[in-house]
Amino acid sequence: MGSAAVADLLERTDHDVTLGDIRVDAARALLERLGAPGRVIEVDVDDPQSLANALTDTDVVLNATYMRTNVLVTDAVIEAKVHLVDLGSYYPETLQQLERHDAAEHAGCRIVPGCGVAPGLTNILARLGGDELDTAHSIAMYSYVTHPMWTSPGIVVTRFDASTGTSIVWKDGRAVEHPSFSGEERFAFPEPYGEQEVHLVPHPEPLTLPRTIDVRDVVFKVGYPADETTRIRVLLELGFDREDAFTVDGVAISPRRFAASYIGRHGIRPTERSANVKHVRVEGTRDGRATTRTYDFAVEQTGRSASAAITGTVAAIAADLVARDGPVGVHPPEAAFEPRPFINALAERGLTVDEGEISANPPR
């Protein structure tokens, strides 16, 4: 995802780009592949001094580290008085970032948490739907992601985190907790993806969107191909999501780290196709008629993760906008950006959103 963001920033903006990574050789190799100028610095996001040093002479940080570090990076950029965009966290970390609003505002920082494809583009499309109706009653977001767990170690960990613990649904104007991986339903995505099983995940959109849009109900659900869903369920049943270590031949290792390293080592095959599909629907009224605005978006890739490509691209657009202007403080994407210019920026990259409308009482 970070690589996709770097490629977009170097190709489409005039910003001076610095790559900060614990693997400096990999960062240099990326710049060489892109044939573009850039600077590389070594940074360990878990080392506060290393992180502080990396922020010197920086205006905006695009944080593409794992979501569990997002609060740590948020605190570091506020201390350094620089701006920030990250790819997103689940709702507990996002709430912690929003709690930093006053500190960020005082420091003059523009911080946009969760601006990849979801959270991120989903929020912006929901805001667009709210803007195009007189009143919004409900927002439903459905995601279908096809790349398998063995794409990378990070995907293994992300699938575990998405499938355990608690998820939030905004129902009748309040937050309601449900177990993650529950609330199964069948949803028909546009062809060729068709009907898929989706379930609850701990995304932050149901908690951030009601802060900007006066809406009664908000839900986010995700689905995978049936065989991937089965893999996740079996691994969870066997306890491979656990952190507590067990010992094998005198070596202690956590089941989670073992699963991430072993399953994720395969990578996505050169001929393997992947898709990231999003559907956002906003139901409400306009001119006294019940109206639903729909937004469909799909990206496909071969030999790489479609999620990596679109998430990095959306984050790059956000970072470019944050570098230029925006409200200070911590604002989720739906509050930080005007939807239409953002969608136009995607269209300039050949990434289009299909917009539709359903009216229950069409005029005669």
Tab-separated table of C-alpha atoms in Angstrom:
chain	number	residue	atom	x	y	z
A	1	MET	CA	0.000	0.000	0.000
A	2	GLY	CA	2.843	2.354	0.833
A	3	SER	CA	4.527	1.499	-2.462
A	4	ALA	CA	1.364	2.363	-4.407
A	5	ALA	CA	1.104	5.672	-2.554
A	6	VAL	CA	4.739	6.541	-3.282
A	7	ALA	CA	4.280	5.754	-6.970
A	8	ASP	CA	1.228	8.025	-7.198
A	9	LEU	CA	2.858	10.916	-5.333
A	10	LEU	CA	5.985	10.788	-7.482
A	11	GLU	CA	4.037	10.574	-10.730
A	12	ARG	CA	1.262	13.050	-10.096
A	13	THR	CA	2.511	15.678	-7.636
A	14	ASP	CA	5.479	18.002	-7.314
A	15	HIS	CA	6.144	17.168	-3.659
A	16	ASP	CA	9.606	16.156	-2.472
A	17	VAL	CA	9.077	12.580	-1.273
A	18	THR	CA	11.107	10.914	1.456
A	19	LEU	CA	10.722	7.195	2.150
A	20	GLY	CA	11.112	6.235	5.790
A	21	ASP	CA	11.420	2.502	6.406
A	22	ILE	CA	13.160	0.061	8.686
A	23	ARG	CA	14.244	-1.731	5.479
A	24	VAL	CA	16.229	0.966	3.705
A	25	ASP	CA	17.400	-1.392	0.939
A	26	ALA	CA	13.800	-2.176	-0.002
A	27	ALA	CA	12.932	1.521	-0.014
A	28	ARG	CA	15.862	2.333	-2.293
A	29	ALA	CA	14.904	-0.555	-4.586
A	30	LEU	CA	11.380	0.863	-4.880
A	31	LEU	CA	12.703	4.245	-5.977
A	32	GLU	CA	14.963	2.563	-8.501
A	33	ARG	CA	12.044	0.585	-9.953
A	34	LEU	CA	10.023	3.774	-10.241
A	35	GLY	CA	12.945	5.590	-11.854
A	36	ALA	CA	12.188	8.628	-9.743
A	37	PRO	CA	14.165	10.839	-7.385
A	38	GLY	CA	13.592	10.556	-3.688
A	39	ARG	CA	15.300	10.340	-0.353
A	40	VAL	CA	15.460	7.305	1.933
A	41	ILE	CA	15.894	7.392	5.695
A	42	GLU	CA	15.925	4.570	8.206
A	43	VAL	CA	13.151	4.732	10.785
A	44	ASP	CA	11.841	2.307	13.386
A	45	VAL	CA	8.257	3.294	14.174
A	46	ASP	CA	8.496	1.529	17.561
A	47	ASP	CA	11.472	3.717	18.583
A	48	PRO	CA	10.208	7.189	19.617
A	49	GLN	CA	13.567	8.878	18.969
A	50	SER	CA	13.926	7.271	15.557
A	51	LEU	CA	10.405	8.374	14.692
A	52	ALA	CA	11.037	11.920	15.930
A	53	ASN	CA	14.236	12.163	13.889
A	54	ALA	CA	12.398	11.009	10.769
A	55	LEU	CA	9.864	13.829	11.096
A	56	THR	CA	12.534	16.529	10.891
A	57	ASP	CA	12.148	18.698	7.766
A	58	THR	CA	8.826	16.998	6.953
A	59	ASP	CA	5.539	18.766	6.202
A	60	VAL	CA	3.180	15.785	5.811
A	61	VAL	CA	3.440	12.152	6.879
A	62	LEU	CA	1.628	9.411	4.969
A	63	ASN	CA	1.665	6.598	7.519
A	64	ALA	CA	1.532	3.177	5.842
A	65	THR	CA	2.664	1.154	8.848
A	66	TYR	CA	0.395	-1.399	10.480
A	67	MET	CA	-2.763	0.002	12.035
A	68	ARG	CA	-1.701	-0.786	15.601
A	69	THR	CA	0.949	1.946	15.365
A	70	ASN	CA	-1.402	4.695	14.182
A	71	VAL	CA	-1.970	6.261	17.605
A	72	LEU	CA	1.770	6.247	18.272
A	73	VAL	CA	2.439	8.016	14.969
A	74	THR	CA	-0.403	10.476	15.617
A	75	ASP	CA	1.176	11.527	18.916
A	76	ALA	CA	4.577	11.876	17.231
A	77	VAL	CA	3.326	14.157	14.447
A	78	ILE	CA	1.465	16.367	16.926
A	79	GLU	CA	4.663	16.719	18.936
A	80	ALA	CA	6.560	17.572	15.735
A	81	LYS	CA	3.762	19.874	14.485
A	82	VAL	CA	3.425	18.214	11.081
A	83	HIS	CA	0.386	16.941	9.182
A	84	LEU	CA	-0.736	13.316	8.826
A	85	VAL	CA	-2.770	10.904	6.722
A	86	ASP	CA	-2.909	7.198	7.561
A	87	LEU	CA	-4.494	4.148	5.969
A	88	GLY	CA	-6.903	3.457	8.806
A	89	SER	CA	-7.449	1.591	12.043
A	90	TYR	CA	-10.317	-0.307	13.525
A	91	TYR	CA	-12.653	1.721	15.697
A	92	PRO	CA	-10.852	1.635	19.105
A	93	GLU	CA	-7.674	3.220	17.697
A	94	THR	CA	-9.672	5.643	15.553
A	95	LEU	CA	-11.513	6.895	18.643
A	96	GLN	CA	-8.163	7.432	20.368
A	97	GLN	CA	-6.988	9.483	17.409
A	98	LEU	CA	-10.148	11.608	17.470
A	99	GLU	CA	-9.472	12.302	21.158
A	100	ARG	CA	-6.266	14.075	20.030
A	101	HIS	CA	-8.302	16.728	18.167
A	102	ASP	CA	-7.671	19.589	20.606
A	103	ALA	CA	-3.960	18.832	20.836
A	104	ALA	CA	-3.670	18.659	17.050
A	105	GLU	CA	-5.623	21.883	16.630
A	106	HIS	CA	-3.396	23.645	19.155
A	107	ALA	CA	-0.304	22.402	17.292
A	108	GLY	CA	-1.723	23.507	13.937
A	109	CYS	CA	-1.732	19.948	12.569
A	110	ARG	CA	-4.071	18.654	9.891
A	111	ILE	CA	-4.691	14.973	10.689
A	112	VAL	CA	-6.924	12.662	8.644
A	113	PRO	CA	-7.138	9.189	10.164
A	114	GLY	CA	-8.351	6.311	8.042
A	115	CYS	CA	-8.083	7.494	4.453
A	116	GLY	CA	-7.430	4.368	2.435
A	117	VAL	CA	-10.208	2.643	0.556
A	118	ALA	CA	-12.188	1.573	3.683
A	119	PRO	CA	-12.183	3.524	5.867
A	120	GLY	CA	-11.520	6.390	3.515
A	121	LEU	CA	-13.231	6.238	0.142
A	122	THR	CA	-16.278	4.624	1.772
A	123	ASN	CA	-16.595	7.633	4.099
A	124	ILE	CA	-16.280	10.097	1.233
A	125	LEU	CA	-18.945	8.314	-0.835
A	126	ALA	CA	-21.265	8.228	2.186
A	127	ARG	CA	-20.748	11.973	2.651
A	128	LEU	CA	-21.529	12.536	-1.042
A	129	GLY	CA	-24.785	10.615	-0.634
A	130	GLY	CA	-25.687	12.668	2.412
A	131	ASP	CA	-24.960	15.903	0.551
A	132	GLU	CA	-27.171	14.866	-2.373
A	133	LEU	CA	-30.223	14.176	-0.198
A	134	ASP	CA	-32.290	16.500	1.955
A	135	THR	CA	-32.234	14.003	4.804
A	136	ALA	CA	-30.260	10.782	5.309
A	137	HIS	CA	-31.842	7.962	7.295
A	138	SER	CA	-29.392	5.103	6.852
A	139	ILE	CA	-25.964	4.362	5.388
A	140	ALA	CA	-24.910	0.822	4.495
A	141	MET	CA	-21.419	-0.050	3.240
A	142	TYR	CA	-20.568	-3.460	1.805
A	143	SER	CA	-17.108	-4.672	0.841
A	144	TYR	CA	-15.955	-7.747	-1.065
A	145	VAL	CA	-12.226	-8.543	-1.062
A	146	THR	CA	-10.825	-11.534	-2.936
A	147	HIS	CA	-7.079	-11.631	-2.274
A	148	PRO	CA	-6.304	-14.609	0.014
A	149	MET	CA	-4.607	-14.728	3.392
A	150	TRP	CA	-1.329	-15.907	1.904
A	151	THR	CA	-0.906	-12.589	0.049
A	152	SER	CA	1.323	-11.349	2.901
A	153	PRO	CA	1.922	-11.806	6.651
A	154	GLY	CA	0.117	-8.509	7.239
A	155	ILE	CA	-3.041	-9.800	5.577
A	156	VAL	CA	-3.103	-12.797	7.936
A	157	VAL	CA	-2.957	-10.506	10.967
A	158	THR	CA	-5.507	-8.117	9.485
A	159	ARG	CA	-7.983	-10.942	8.804
A	160	PHE	CA	-7.591	-12.154	12.401
A	161	ASP	CA	-8.159	-8.666	13.812
A	162	ALA	CA	-11.163	-8.116	11.539
A	163	SER	CA	-12.777	-11.360	12.661
A	164	THR	CA	-12.421	-11.217	16.451
A	165	GLY	CA	-13.519	-8.958	19.274
A	166	THR	CA	-16.324	-6.435	18.955
A	167	SER	CA	-17.815	-4.555	16.021
A	168	ILE	CA	-20.046	-1.491	16.147
A	169	VAL	CA	-23.335	-0.786	14.370
A	170	TRP	CA	-24.967	2.655	14.603
A	171	LYS	CA	-28.612	1.796	15.215
A	172	ASP	CA	-31.426	4.222	16.013
A	173	GLY	CA	-28.919	6.958	16.781
A	174	ARG	CA	-26.627	5.044	19.127
A	175	ALA	CA	-23.682	2.671	19.006
A	176	VAL	CA	-24.555	-1.006	19.480
A	177	GLU	CA	-21.885	-3.664	19.992
A	178	HIS	CA	-21.938	-7.019	18.220
A	179	PRO	CA	-19.378	-9.826	17.978
A	180	SER	CA	-17.169	-9.455	14.926
A	181	PHE	CA	-17.777	-12.051	12.193
A	182	SER	CA	-21.488	-12.036	13.089
A	183	GLY	CA	-24.534	-10.480	11.416
A	184	GLU	CA	-24.141	-12.598	8.287
A	185	GLU	CA	-26.273	-11.705	5.302
A	186	ARG	CA	-26.229	-12.257	1.544
A	187	PHE	CA	-25.594	-9.161	-0.520
A	188	ALA	CA	-25.679	-8.911	-4.322
A	189	PHE	CA	-22.684	-6.972	-5.622
A	190	PRO	CA	-22.666	-5.826	-9.255
A	191	GLU	CA	-21.635	-8.438	-11.797
A	192	PRO	CA	-19.342	-10.259	-12.194
A	193	TYR	CA	-19.072	-10.544	-8.396
A	194	GLY	CA	-22.666	-11.455	-7.646
A	195	GLU	CA	-24.198	-12.472	-4.342
A	196	GLN	CA	-21.728	-12.948	-1.480
A	197	GLU	CA	-21.905	-13.535	2.252
A	198	VAL	CA	-20.886	-10.485	4.273
A	199	HIS	CA	-20.466	-10.001	8.013
A	200	LEU	CA	-19.618	-7.366	10.605
A	201	VAL	CA	-16.050	-6.126	11.091
A	202	PRO	CA	-14.724	-3.539	13.593
A	203	HIS	CA	-14.544	-0.671	11.084
A	204	PRO	CA	-14.823	2.916	12.387
A	205	GLU	CA	-17.269	4.283	9.793
A	206	PRO	CA	-20.366	3.596	11.970
A	207	LEU	CA	-18.836	5.828	14.654
A	208	THR	CA	-17.309	8.617	12.549
A	209	LEU	CA	-20.031	9.189	9.951
A	210	PRO	CA	-22.759	10.199	12.473
A	211	ARG	CA	-20.436	12.990	13.656
A	212	THR	CA	-20.713	14.633	10.237
A	213	ILE	CA	-24.000	13.338	8.801
A	214	ASP	CA	-27.282	13.412	10.723
A	215	VAL	CA	-28.116	9.743	10.190
A	216	ARG	CA	-30.043	7.169	12.208
A	217	ASP	CA	-28.393	3.895	11.091
A	218	VAL	CA	-24.881	3.060	9.809
A	219	VAL	CA	-23.431	-0.399	9.139
A	220	PHE	CA	-20.266	-1.737	7.503
A	221	LYS	CA	-19.873	-5.382	6.434
A	222	VAL	CA	-17.209	-7.262	4.502
A	223	GLY	CA	-17.167	-10.546	2.622
A	224	TYR	CA	-14.542	-12.858	1.148
A	225	PRO	CA	-14.740	-15.805	-1.232
A	226	ALA	CA	-16.332	-18.819	0.487
A	227	ASP	CA	-13.075	-20.771	0.761
A	228	GLU	CA	-11.330	-17.806	2.400
A	229	THR	CA	-14.155	-17.417	4.911
A	230	THR	CA	-13.822	-21.114	5.751
A	231	ARG	CA	-10.056	-20.749	6.260
A	232	ILE	CA	-10.557	-17.870	8.677
A	233	ARG	CA	-13.190	-19.737	10.685
A	234	VAL	CA	-10.991	-22.857	10.985
A	235	LEU	CA	-7.902	-20.905	12.029
A	236	LEU	CA	-9.889	-19.004	14.649
A	237	GLU	CA	-11.417	-22.238	15.956
A	238	LEU	CA	-7.919	-23.713	16.305
A	239	GLY	CA	-6.704	-20.619	18.168
A	240	PHE	CA	-4.178	-19.345	15.653
A	241	ASP	CA	-5.229	-15.750	16.367
A	242	ARG	CA	-3.869	-15.918	19.935
A	243	GLU	CA	-0.854	-13.935	21.092
A	244	ASP	CA	0.128	-16.110	24.087
A	245	ALA	CA	3.209	-18.154	23.206
A	246	PHE	CA	3.584	-21.912	23.233
A	247	THR	CA	6.856	-23.847	23.159
A	248	VAL	CA	8.014	-26.187	20.393
A	249	ASP	CA	11.381	-27.946	20.841
A	250	GLY	CA	12.381	-25.336	23.389
A	251	VAL	CA	11.403	-22.358	21.207
A	252	ALA	CA	8.549	-20.078	22.299
A	253	ILE	CA	6.355	-18.587	19.583
A	254	SER	CA	2.850	-17.128	19.501
A	255	PRO	CA	0.287	-18.878	17.298
A	256	ARG	CA	-0.493	-15.533	15.618
A	257	ARG	CA	3.124	-14.848	14.666
A	258	PHE	CA	3.572	-18.394	13.450
A	259	ALA	CA	0.417	-18.229	11.303
A	260	ALA	CA	1.357	-14.837	9.853
A	261	SER	CA	4.880	-15.942	8.976
A	262	TYR	CA	3.966	-19.394	7.667
A	263	ILE	CA	0.753	-18.646	5.773
A	264	GLY	CA	1.823	-15.203	4.582
A	265	ARG	CA	5.154	-16.367	3.162
A	266	HIS	CA	3.589	-17.589	-0.090
A	267	GLY	CA	2.607	-14.219	-1.550
A	268	ILE	CA	0.178	-13.630	-4.370
A	269	ARG	CA	1.039	-15.530	-7.565
A	270	PRO	CA	1.974	-13.627	-10.764
A	271	THR	CA	-1.123	-14.875	-12.584
A	272	GLU	CA	-3.499	-14.599	-9.620
A	273	ARG	CA	-6.258	-11.990	-9.949
A	274	SER	CA	-7.645	-10.069	-7.024
A	275	ALA	CA	-10.505	-7.617	-6.623
A	276	ASN	CA	-11.563	-5.001	-4.119
A	277	VAL	CA	-15.259	-4.138	-4.487
A	278	LYS	CA	-17.220	-1.509	-2.578
A	279	HIS	CA	-20.913	-0.636	-2.469
A	280	VAL	CA	-22.201	2.358	-0.509
A	281	ARG	CA	-25.899	3.163	-0.280
A	282	VAL	CA	-27.448	6.168	1.442
A	283	GLU	CA	-31.194	6.089	2.011
A	284	GLY	CA	-33.174	9.218	2.805
A	285	THR	CA	-35.481	11.761	1.229
A	286	ARG	CA	-35.264	14.486	-1.388
A	287	ASP	CA	-38.089	16.804	-2.357
A	288	GLY	CA	-40.396	14.784	-0.121
A	289	ARG	CA	-39.703	11.462	-1.875
A	290	ALA	CA	-37.926	8.440	-0.466
A	291	THR	CA	-34.621	8.286	-2.364
A	292	THR	CA	-31.590	6.023	-2.246
A	293	ARG	CA	-28.219	7.063	-3.625
A	294	THR	CA	-25.865	4.194	-4.556
A	295	TYR	CA	-22.133	4.169	-5.279
A	296	ASP	CA	-20.255	1.170	-6.687
A	297	PHE	CA	-16.514	0.891	-7.051
A	298	ALA	CA	-14.302	-2.026	-8.085
A	299	VAL	CA	-10.583	-2.442	-8.730
A	300	GLU	CA	-8.938	-5.572	-10.124
A	301	GLN	CA	-5.252	-6.454	-10.308
A	302	THR	CA	-3.201	-9.395	-11.532
A	303	GLY	CA	-0.134	-10.515	-9.605
A	304	ARG	CA	-0.685	-7.995	-6.819
A	305	SER	CA	-3.309	-7.102	-4.268
A	306	ALA	CA	-6.092	-4.897	-5.605
A	307	SER	CA	-6.530	-3.619	-2.039
A	308	ALA	CA	-2.903	-2.453	-1.957
A	309	ALA	CA	-3.283	-0.588	-5.247
A	310	ILE	CA	-6.472	1.298	-4.433
A	311	THR	CA	-5.729	1.911	-0.744
A	312	GLY	CA	-2.354	3.453	-1.516
A	313	THR	CA	-3.775	5.578	-4.326
A	314	VAL	CA	-6.596	7.004	-2.196
A	315	ALA	CA	-4.123	7.775	0.610
A	316	ALA	CA	-1.815	9.554	-1.839
A	317	ILE	CA	-4.654	11.779	-3.042
A	318	ALA	CA	-5.496	12.564	0.580
A	319	ALA	CA	-1.890	13.356	1.489
A	320	ASP	CA	-1.580	15.704	-1.488
A	321	LEU	CA	-4.749	17.542	-0.431
A	322	VAL	CA	-3.675	17.736	3.220
A	323	ALA	CA	-0.318	19.163	2.140
A	324	ARG	CA	-2.111	21.979	0.347
A	325	ASP	CA	-4.866	22.986	2.782
A	326	GLY	CA	-7.599	21.785	5.111
A	327	PRO	CA	-8.979	22.141	8.624
A	328	VAL	CA	-6.597	21.779	11.541
A	329	GLY	CA	-7.314	19.139	14.172
A	330	VAL	CA	-8.262	15.483	13.708
A	331	HIS	CA	-10.980	15.017	11.088
A	332	PRO	CA	-12.093	11.749	9.456
A	333	PRO	CA	-12.224	11.795	5.643
A	334	GLU	CA	-15.909	12.698	5.410
A	335	ALA	CA	-15.207	15.901	7.373
A	336	ALA	CA	-11.774	16.679	5.896
A	337	PHE	CA	-12.540	16.603	2.157
A	338	GLU	CA	-15.185	17.756	-0.295
A	339	PRO	CA	-16.396	14.534	-1.972
A	340	ARG	CA	-16.747	15.578	-5.604
A	341	PRO	CA	-13.175	16.881	-6.141
A	342	PHE	CA	-11.837	13.748	-4.459
A	343	ILE	CA	-13.835	11.471	-6.763
A	344	ASN	CA	-12.706	13.556	-9.732
A	345	ALA	CA	-9.090	12.946	-8.692
A	346	LEU	CA	-9.773	9.208	-8.754
A	347	ALA	CA	-11.351	9.494	-12.193
A	348	GLU	CA	-8.215	11.241	-13.479
A	349	ARG	CA	-6.398	8.019	-12.556
A	350	GLY	CA	-8.894	5.871	-14.444
A	351	LEU	CA	-10.689	4.800	-11.249
A	352	THR	CA	-14.380	5.562	-11.622
A	353	VAL	CA	-17.338	5.375	-9.258
A	354	ASP	CA	-20.674	4.221	-10.688
A	355	GLU	CA	-23.425	6.388	-9.213
A	356	GLY	CA	-27.088	5.433	-9.152
A	357	GLU	CA	-30.402	6.535	-7.700
A	358	ILE	CA	-33.568	4.745	-6.697
A	359	SER	CA	-36.748	6.692	-6.020
A	360	ALA	CA	-39.678	5.025	-4.264
A	361	ASN	CA	-42.069	7.691	-5.465
A	362	PRO	CA	-40.884	8.817	-8.912
A	363	PRO	CA	-42.594	11.910	-10.315
A	364	ARG	CA	-45.298	11.383	-12.946
